[in-house]
Coordinates of C-alpha atoms in Angstrom, one line a residue:
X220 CA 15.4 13.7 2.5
X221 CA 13.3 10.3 2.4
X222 CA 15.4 6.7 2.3
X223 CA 14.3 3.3 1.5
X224 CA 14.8 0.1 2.4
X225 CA 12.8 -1.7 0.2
X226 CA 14.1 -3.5 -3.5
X227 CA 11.4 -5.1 -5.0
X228 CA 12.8 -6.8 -8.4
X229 CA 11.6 -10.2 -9.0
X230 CA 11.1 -13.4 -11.0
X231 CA 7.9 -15.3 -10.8
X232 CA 8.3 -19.0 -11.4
X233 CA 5.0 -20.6 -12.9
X234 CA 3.4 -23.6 -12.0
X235 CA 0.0 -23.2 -13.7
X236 CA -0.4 -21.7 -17.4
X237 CA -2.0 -18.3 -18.0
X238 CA -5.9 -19.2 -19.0
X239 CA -7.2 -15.5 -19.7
X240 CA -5.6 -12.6 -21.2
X241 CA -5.1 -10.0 -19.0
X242 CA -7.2 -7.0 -19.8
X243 CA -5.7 -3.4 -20.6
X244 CA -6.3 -0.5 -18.1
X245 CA -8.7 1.4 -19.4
X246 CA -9.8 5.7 -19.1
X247 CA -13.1 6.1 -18.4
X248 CA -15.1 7.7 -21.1
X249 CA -14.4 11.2 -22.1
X250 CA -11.1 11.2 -20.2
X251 CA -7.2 11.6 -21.8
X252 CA -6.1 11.8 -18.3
X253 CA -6.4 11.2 -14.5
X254 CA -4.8 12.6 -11.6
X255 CA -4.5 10.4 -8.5
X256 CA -2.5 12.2 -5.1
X257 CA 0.5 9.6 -3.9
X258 CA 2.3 9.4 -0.7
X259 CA 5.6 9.5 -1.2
X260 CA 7.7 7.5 1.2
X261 CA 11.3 6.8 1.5
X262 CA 11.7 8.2 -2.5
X263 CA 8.5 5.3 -3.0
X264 CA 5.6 6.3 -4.9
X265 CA 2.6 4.7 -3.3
X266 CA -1.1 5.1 -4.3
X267 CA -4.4 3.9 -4.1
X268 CA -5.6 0.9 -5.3
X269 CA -8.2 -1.1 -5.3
X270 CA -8.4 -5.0 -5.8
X271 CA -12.0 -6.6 -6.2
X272 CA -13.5 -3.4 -4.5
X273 CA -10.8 -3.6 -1.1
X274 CA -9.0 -0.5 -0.8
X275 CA -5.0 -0.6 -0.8
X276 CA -1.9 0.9 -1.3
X277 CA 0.3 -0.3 -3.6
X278 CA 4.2 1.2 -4.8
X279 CA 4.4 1.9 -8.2
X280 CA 7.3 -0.2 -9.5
X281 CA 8.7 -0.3 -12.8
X282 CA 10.9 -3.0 -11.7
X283 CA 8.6 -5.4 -11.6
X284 CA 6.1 -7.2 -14.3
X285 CA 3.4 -8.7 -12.1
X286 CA 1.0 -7.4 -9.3
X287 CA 1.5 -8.8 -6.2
X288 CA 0.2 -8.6 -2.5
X289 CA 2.3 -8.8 0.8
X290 CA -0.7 -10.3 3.8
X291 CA -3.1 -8.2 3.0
X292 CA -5.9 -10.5 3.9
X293 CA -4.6 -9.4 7.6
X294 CA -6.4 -6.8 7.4
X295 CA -8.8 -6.8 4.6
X296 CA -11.4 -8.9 3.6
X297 CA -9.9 -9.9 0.3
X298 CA -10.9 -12.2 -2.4
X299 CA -8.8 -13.7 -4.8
X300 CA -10.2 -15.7 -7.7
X301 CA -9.1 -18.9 -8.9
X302 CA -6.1 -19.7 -7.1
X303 CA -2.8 -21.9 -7.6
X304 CA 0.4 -22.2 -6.2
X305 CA 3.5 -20.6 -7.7
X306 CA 7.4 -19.5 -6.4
X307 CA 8.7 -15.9 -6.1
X308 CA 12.5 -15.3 -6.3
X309 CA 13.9 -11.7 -5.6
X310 CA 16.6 -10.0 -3.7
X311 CA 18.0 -11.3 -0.2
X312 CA 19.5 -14.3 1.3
X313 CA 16.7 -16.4 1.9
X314 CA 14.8 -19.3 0.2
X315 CA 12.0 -18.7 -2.8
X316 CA 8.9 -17.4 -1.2
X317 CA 6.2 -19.7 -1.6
X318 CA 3.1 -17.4 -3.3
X319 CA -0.7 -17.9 -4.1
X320 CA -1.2 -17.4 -8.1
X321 CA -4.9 -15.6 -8.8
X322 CA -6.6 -15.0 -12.2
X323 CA -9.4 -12.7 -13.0
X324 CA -9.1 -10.1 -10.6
X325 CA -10.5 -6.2 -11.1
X326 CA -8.2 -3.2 -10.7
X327 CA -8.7 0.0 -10.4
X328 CA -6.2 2.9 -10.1
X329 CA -7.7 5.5 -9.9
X330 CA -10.5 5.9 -12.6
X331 CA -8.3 3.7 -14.6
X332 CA -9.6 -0.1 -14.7
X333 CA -8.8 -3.2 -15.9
X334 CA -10.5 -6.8 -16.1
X335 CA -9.2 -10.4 -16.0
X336 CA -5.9 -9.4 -13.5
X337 CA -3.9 -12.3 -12.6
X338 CA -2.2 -11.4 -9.2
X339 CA 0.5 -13.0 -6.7
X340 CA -0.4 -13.0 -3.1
X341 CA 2.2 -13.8 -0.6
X342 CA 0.6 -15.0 2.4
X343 CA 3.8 -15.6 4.5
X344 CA 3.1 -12.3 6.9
X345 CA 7.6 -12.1 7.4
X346 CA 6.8 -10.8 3.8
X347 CA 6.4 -7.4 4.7
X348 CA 7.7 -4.1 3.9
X349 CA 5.9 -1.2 6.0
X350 CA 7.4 -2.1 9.0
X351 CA 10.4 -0.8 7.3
X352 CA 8.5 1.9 5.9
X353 CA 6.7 3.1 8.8
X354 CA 3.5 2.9 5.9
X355 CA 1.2 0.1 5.0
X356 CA 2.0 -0.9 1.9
X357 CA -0.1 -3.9 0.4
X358 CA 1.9 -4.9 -2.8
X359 CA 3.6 -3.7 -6.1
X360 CA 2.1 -3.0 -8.9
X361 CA 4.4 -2.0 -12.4
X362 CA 4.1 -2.9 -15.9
X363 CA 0.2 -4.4 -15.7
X364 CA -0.4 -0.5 -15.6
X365 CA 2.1 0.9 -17.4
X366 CA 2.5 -1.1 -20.4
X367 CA -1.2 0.4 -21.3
X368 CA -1.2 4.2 -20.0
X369 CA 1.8 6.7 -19.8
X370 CA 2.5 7.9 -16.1
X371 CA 3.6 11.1 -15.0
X372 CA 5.7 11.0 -11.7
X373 CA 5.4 13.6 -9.5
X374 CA 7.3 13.5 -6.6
X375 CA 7.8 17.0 -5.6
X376 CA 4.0 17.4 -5.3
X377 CA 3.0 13.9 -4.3
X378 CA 1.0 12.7 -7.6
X379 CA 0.5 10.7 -10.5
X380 CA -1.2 11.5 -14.1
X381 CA -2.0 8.8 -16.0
X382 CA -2.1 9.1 -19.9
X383 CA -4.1 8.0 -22.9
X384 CA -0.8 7.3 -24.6
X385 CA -1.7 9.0 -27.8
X386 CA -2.8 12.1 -25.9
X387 CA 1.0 11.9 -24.1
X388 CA 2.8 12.2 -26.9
X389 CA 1.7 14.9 -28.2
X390 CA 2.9 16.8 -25.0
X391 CA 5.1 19.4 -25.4
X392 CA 8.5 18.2 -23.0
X393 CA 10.3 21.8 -22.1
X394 CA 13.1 22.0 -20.5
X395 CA 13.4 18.0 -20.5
X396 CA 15.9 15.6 -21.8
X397 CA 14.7 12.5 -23.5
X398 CA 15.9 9.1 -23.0
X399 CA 14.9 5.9 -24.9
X400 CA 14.9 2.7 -23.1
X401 CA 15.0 -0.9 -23.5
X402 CA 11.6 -2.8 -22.9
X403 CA 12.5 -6.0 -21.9
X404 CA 10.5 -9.0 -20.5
X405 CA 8.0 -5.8 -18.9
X406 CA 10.9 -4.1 -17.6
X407 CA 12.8 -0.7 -18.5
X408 CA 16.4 -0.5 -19.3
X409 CA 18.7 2.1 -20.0
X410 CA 22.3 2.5 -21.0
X411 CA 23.9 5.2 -18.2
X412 CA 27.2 7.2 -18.2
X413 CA 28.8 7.0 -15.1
X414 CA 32.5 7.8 -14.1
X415 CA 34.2 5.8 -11.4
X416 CA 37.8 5.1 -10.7
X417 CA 38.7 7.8 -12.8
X418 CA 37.0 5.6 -15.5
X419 CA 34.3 6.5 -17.9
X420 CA 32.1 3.6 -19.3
X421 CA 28.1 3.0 -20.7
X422 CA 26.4 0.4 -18.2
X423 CA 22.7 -1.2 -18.8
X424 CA 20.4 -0.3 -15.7
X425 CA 16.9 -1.4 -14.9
X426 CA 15.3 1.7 -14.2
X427 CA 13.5 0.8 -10.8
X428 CA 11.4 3.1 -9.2
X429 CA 10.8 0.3 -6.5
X430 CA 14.0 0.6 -4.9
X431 CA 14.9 3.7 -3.0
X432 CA 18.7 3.5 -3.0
X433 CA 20.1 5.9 -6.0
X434 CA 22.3 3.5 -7.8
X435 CA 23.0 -0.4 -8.0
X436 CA 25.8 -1.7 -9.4
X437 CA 26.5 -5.8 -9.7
X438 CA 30.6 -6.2 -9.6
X439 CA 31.9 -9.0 -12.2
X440 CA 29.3 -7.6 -15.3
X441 CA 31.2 -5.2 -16.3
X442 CA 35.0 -5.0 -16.3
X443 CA 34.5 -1.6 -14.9
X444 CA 32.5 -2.0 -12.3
X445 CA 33.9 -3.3 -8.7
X446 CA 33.9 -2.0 -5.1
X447 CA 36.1 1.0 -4.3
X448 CA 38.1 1.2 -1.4
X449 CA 36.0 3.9 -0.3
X450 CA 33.6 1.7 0.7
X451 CA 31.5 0.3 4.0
X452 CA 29.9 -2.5 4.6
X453 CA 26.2 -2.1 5.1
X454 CA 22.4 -3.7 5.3
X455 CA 21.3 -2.4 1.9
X456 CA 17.5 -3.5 2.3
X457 CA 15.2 -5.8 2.4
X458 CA 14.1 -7.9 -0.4
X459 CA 11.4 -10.9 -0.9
X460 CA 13.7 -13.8 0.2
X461 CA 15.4 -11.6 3.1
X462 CA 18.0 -9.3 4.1
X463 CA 20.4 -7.3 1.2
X464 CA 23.6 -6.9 2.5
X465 CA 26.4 -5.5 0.5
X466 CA 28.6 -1.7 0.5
X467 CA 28.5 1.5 -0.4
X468 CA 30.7 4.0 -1.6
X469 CA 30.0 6.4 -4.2
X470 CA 30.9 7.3 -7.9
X471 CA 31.9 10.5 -9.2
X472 CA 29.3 11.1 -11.7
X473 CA 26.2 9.6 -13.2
X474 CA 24.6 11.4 -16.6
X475 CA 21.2 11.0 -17.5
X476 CA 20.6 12.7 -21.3
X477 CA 21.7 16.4 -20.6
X478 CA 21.8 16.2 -16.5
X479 CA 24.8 15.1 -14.6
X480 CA 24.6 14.0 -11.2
X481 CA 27.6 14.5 -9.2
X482 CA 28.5 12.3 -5.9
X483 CA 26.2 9.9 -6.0
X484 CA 25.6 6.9 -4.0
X485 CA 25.9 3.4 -5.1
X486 CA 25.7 0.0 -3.7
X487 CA 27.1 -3.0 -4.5
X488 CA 24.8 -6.4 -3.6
X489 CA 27.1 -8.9 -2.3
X490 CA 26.8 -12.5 -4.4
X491 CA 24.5 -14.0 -1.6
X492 CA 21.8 -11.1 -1.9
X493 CA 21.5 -11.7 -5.9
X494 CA 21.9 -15.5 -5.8
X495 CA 17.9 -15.4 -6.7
X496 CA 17.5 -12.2 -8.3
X497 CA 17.0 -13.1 -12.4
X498 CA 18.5 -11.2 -14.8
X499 CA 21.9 -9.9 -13.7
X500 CA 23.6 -11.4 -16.6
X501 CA 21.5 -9.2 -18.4
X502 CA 22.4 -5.9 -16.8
X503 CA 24.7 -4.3 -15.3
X504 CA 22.3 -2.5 -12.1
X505 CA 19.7 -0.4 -11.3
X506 CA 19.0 3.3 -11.0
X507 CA 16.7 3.8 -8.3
X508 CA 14.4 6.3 -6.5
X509 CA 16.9 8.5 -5.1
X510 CA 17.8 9.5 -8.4
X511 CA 14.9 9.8 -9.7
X512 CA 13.1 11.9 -7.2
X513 CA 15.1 14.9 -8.5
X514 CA 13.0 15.0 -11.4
X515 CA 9.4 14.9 -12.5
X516 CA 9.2 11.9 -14.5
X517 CA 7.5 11.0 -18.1
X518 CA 7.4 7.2 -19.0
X519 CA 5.7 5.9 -22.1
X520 CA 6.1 2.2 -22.6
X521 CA 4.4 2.0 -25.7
X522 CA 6.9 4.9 -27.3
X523 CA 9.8 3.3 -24.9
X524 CA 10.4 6.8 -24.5
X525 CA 11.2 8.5 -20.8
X526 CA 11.5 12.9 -20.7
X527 CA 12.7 14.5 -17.1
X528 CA 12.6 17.9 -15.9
X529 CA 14.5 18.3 -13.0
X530 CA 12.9 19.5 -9.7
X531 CA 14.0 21.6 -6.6
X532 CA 15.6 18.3 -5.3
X533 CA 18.2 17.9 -7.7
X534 CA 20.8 19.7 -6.3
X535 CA 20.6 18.0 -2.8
X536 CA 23.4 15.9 -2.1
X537 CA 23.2 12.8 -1.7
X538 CA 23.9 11.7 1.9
X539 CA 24.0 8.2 3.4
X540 CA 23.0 6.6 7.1
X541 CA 26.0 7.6 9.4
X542 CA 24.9 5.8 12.8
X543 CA 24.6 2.4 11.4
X544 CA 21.0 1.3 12.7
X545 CA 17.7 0.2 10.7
X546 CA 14.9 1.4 12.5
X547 CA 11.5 -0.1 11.4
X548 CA 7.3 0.5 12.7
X549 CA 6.7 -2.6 15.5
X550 CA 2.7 -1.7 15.7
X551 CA 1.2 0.3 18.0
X552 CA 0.0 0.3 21.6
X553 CA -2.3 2.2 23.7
X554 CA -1.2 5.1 25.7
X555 CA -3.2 6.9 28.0
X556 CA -3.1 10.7 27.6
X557 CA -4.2 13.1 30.7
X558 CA -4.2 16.7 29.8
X559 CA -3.7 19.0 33.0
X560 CA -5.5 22.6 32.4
X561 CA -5.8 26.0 34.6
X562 CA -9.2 27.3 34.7
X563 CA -9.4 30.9 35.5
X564 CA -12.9 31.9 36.9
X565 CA -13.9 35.7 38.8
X566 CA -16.2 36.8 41.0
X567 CA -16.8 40.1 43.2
X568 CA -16.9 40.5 46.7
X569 CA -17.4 44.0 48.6
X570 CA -14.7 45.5 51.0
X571 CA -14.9 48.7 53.0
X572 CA -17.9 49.4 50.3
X573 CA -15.6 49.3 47.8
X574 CA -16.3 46.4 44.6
X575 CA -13.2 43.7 43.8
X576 CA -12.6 41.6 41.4
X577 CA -11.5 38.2 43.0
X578 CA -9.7 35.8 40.2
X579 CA -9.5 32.4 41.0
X580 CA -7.6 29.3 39.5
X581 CA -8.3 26.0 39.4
X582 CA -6.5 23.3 38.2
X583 CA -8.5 21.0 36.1
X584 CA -7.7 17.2 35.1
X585 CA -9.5 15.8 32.3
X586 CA -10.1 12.1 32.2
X587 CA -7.2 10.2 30.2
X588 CA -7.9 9.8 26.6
X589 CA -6.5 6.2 25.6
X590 CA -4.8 7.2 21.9
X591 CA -2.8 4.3 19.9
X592 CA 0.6 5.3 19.5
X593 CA 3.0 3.9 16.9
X594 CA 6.4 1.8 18.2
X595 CA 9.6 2.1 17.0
X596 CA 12.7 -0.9 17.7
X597 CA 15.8 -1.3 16.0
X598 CA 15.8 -3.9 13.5
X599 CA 19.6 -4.2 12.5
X600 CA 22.8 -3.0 13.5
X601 CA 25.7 -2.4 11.2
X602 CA 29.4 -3.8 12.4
X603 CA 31.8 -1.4 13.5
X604 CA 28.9 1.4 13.4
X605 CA 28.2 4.3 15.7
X606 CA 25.0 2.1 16.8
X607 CA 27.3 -0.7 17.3
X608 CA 29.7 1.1 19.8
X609 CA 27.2 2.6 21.7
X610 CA 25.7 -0.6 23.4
X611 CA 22.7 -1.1 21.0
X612 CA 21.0 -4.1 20.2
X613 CA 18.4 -5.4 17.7
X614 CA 15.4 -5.6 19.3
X615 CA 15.6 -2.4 21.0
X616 CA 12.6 -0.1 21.4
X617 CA 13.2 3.5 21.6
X618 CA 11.6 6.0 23.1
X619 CA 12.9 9.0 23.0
X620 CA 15.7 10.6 19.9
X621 CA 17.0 14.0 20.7
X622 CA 14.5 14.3 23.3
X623 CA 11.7 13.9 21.6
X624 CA 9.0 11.3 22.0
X625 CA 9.0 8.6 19.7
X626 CA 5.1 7.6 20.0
X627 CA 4.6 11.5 18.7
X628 CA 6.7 11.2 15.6
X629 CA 6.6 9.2 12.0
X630 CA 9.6 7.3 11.3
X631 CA 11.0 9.4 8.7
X632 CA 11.1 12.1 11.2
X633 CA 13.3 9.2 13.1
X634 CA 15.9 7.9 10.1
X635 CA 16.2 11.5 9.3
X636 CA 18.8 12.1 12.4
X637 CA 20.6 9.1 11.1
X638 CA 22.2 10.9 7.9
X639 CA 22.8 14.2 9.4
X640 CA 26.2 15.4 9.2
X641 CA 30.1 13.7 10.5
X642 CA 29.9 14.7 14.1
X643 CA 26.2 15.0 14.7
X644 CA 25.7 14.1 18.1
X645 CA 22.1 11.5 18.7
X646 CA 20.7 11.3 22.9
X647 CA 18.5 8.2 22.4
X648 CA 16.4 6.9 25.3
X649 CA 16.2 2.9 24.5
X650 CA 13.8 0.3 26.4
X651 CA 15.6 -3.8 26.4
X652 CA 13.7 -6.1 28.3
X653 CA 11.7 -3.6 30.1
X654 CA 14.5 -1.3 31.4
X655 CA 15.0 1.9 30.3
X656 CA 18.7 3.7 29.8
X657 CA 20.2 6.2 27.7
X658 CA 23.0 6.1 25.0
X659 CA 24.8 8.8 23.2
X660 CA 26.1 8.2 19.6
X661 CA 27.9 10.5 17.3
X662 CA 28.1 10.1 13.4
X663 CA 31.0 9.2 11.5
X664 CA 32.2 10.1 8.3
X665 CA 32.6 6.1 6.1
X666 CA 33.2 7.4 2.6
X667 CA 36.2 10.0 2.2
X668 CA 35.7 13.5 -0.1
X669 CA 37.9 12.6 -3.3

């Protein structure tokens, strides 16, 4: 299983006025298709990109309308073309997000290309996501891409097909169920059954691919919708103006066309989180990656049309983070590496006329190989948490889970241990201020089986 903590809907304030139309993402010639290999990270879809020739990865979002770039000038000689300043507003409790506006940009995706791209580039480097993500991640790009070419999500095998969108609908959709959305200001909406509280009711979700929860829900928009007293208290991710706090329980079922989803997760934003995000009085949520990982997924924006086929994923339950700690990627550093060998050699020597074979071993050291090795340190704590009661701090590096070497391990392979089962026991070796100690946590069940 792969978790997020990333939400990524936003509102772009302007200050300047669009000069050129942007152009539409093109096929090349005597092409209905492409097929571009993703990684997928934490339920994200993230693929190649490239931006005036520079080479990125950016999440495919259909939460979001515009294109926009976290730092990546940090480590890419970027060019952005005729510049202005603009506001960003999103998720978190934080101020707007002060952005650099660009026009006339090239895209590629792919073979796919398009001309005259106007782009957002947030410069301040606390805008980042891959920390979090334990992946570099340059930006988010959504409906520039998708409003021209139909997408196939693949997230059991790792890829995208993009679509002429004529060629796409004449597709033949086995063993899918169809769902018409809502195409609103460049962003998808459907109307969702859920059950919760025993209660039954339609509610109006962005579908956001960005975020890698399963299901947002925003109390006071629907008379149906409020926290259950099944519920925690947790760090729900982190957006562009800061950190989303809010809880999490869960809701009996969720039903998309002719697929229910049983015991599935939901959080609810608390009222600071979504002070700047635009357009809750419009819906009602979001359905996000975690869902939509259990199925291979077929958007056409032109059609407002979206088919799944469910995947070997979809009966996995859905489990959340027991220990209570948000682990992120805190660079690298070097680490020497000296491999100790045996080298076995013979030779013959003469006893008593008689020939033996004489082995002999040596032990060889190599020279240390200096390798840069990734670090790990804990970036928030939930109250009242496993992680909590155990000692553990914010700022805390580890180095060792279960006995196994951080350095050598990709943070998934970290976060993972965190949503193991009530009763799973974690051995963590932790560095704080240079000294080194042990701590011993074990998971707790927060939502009860109804």
């Amino acid at each position: 299983m792969r978790y997020v903590y990333l939400i990524s809907t936003l509102i772009v304030y302007m200050i300047t006025f669009e000069v050129f139309p942007q152009g539409a993402f093109l096929l090349p010639e005597g092409k209905n298709h492409i097929k571009i290999k993703a990684d997928v990270v934490n339920n994200l879809m993230i693929i190649p990109v490239q931006v005036n020739g520079v080479e990125l990865s950016l999440l495919l979002d259909t939460g979001v309308r515009s294109t926009i770039l976290f730092n990546a000038e940090a480590d890419y000689p970027l060019e952005l073309n005729n510049q202005s300043t603009v506001w960003l507003r999103g998720a978190g409790d934080g101020e707007p997000t002060k952005a650099i506006k660009s026009t006339q940009n090239i895209i590629n995706v792919g073979e796919a290309a398009a001309i005259n791209q106007t782009i957002y580039y947030v410069s301040d480097s606390a805008q980042n996501f891959s920390p979090r993500l334990g992946f570099p991640v340059h930006g988010i790009i959504g409906y520039a891409l998708l409003k021209d070419l139909a997408v196939e999500l693949n997230y059991q095998k790792s890829y995208v097909k993009l679509y002429e969108p004529e060629v796409f609908r004449s597709k033949k959709f086995r063993s899918c169920t169809e769902l018409v959305f809502e195409l609103n200001k460049g962003k998808p909406y459907l109307n969702i059954g859920l059950s919760q509280n025993d209660t039954d009711f339609q509610a109006k979700l962005l579908l956001d691919s960005g975020s890698g929860d399963a299901l947002w829900l925003f109390e006071n928009t629907h008379e149906d919708i409020r926290v259950s007293e099944n519920s925690f208290k947790d760090h729900l991710g982190l957006g562009l103006n800061g950190e989303v706090t809010g809880h999490r329980s869960r809701i009996a079922q969720l039903t998309l066309g002719d697929f229910n989803l049983k015991k599935v997760n939901v959080a609810y934003p608390d009222e600071l989180s979504l002070a700047y995000l635009n357009g809750v009085d419009y819906r009602n949520g979001s359905i996000g990656a975690e869902v939509l990982r259990r199925f291979t997924v077929y958007l056409d924006y032109s059609a407002k049309k979206m088919f799944l086929r469910k995947n070997r994923y979809f009966d996995e339950p859905f489990r959340y983070n027991r220990s209570g700690l948000v682990v992120e990627h805190s660079g690298f550093e070097l680490v020497a590496d000296i491999d100790y060998s045996i080298s076995k050699t013979s030779g013959n020597a003469t006893e008593n006329n008689a020939t033996k074979t004489i082995f002999l071993e040596t032990n060889m050291v190599q020279f240390p190989q200096l390798q840069l090795k990734p670090n790990y340190e804990i970036a928030a704590i939930r109250d009242d948490s496993p992680g909590a009661e155990a000692g553990l701090a914010v700022g805390d590096k580890l180095v060792k889970i279960n006995g196994r070497d951080v350095r050598n391990l990709e943070l998934d392979d970290i976060t993972k241990h965190f949503f193991k089962e009530e009763g799973a026991v974690l051995r963590l070796k932790v560095e704080r201020n240079g000294m080194v100690f042990n701590r011993k946590l074990r998971l707790k069940k927060l939502i009860k089986d109804q």
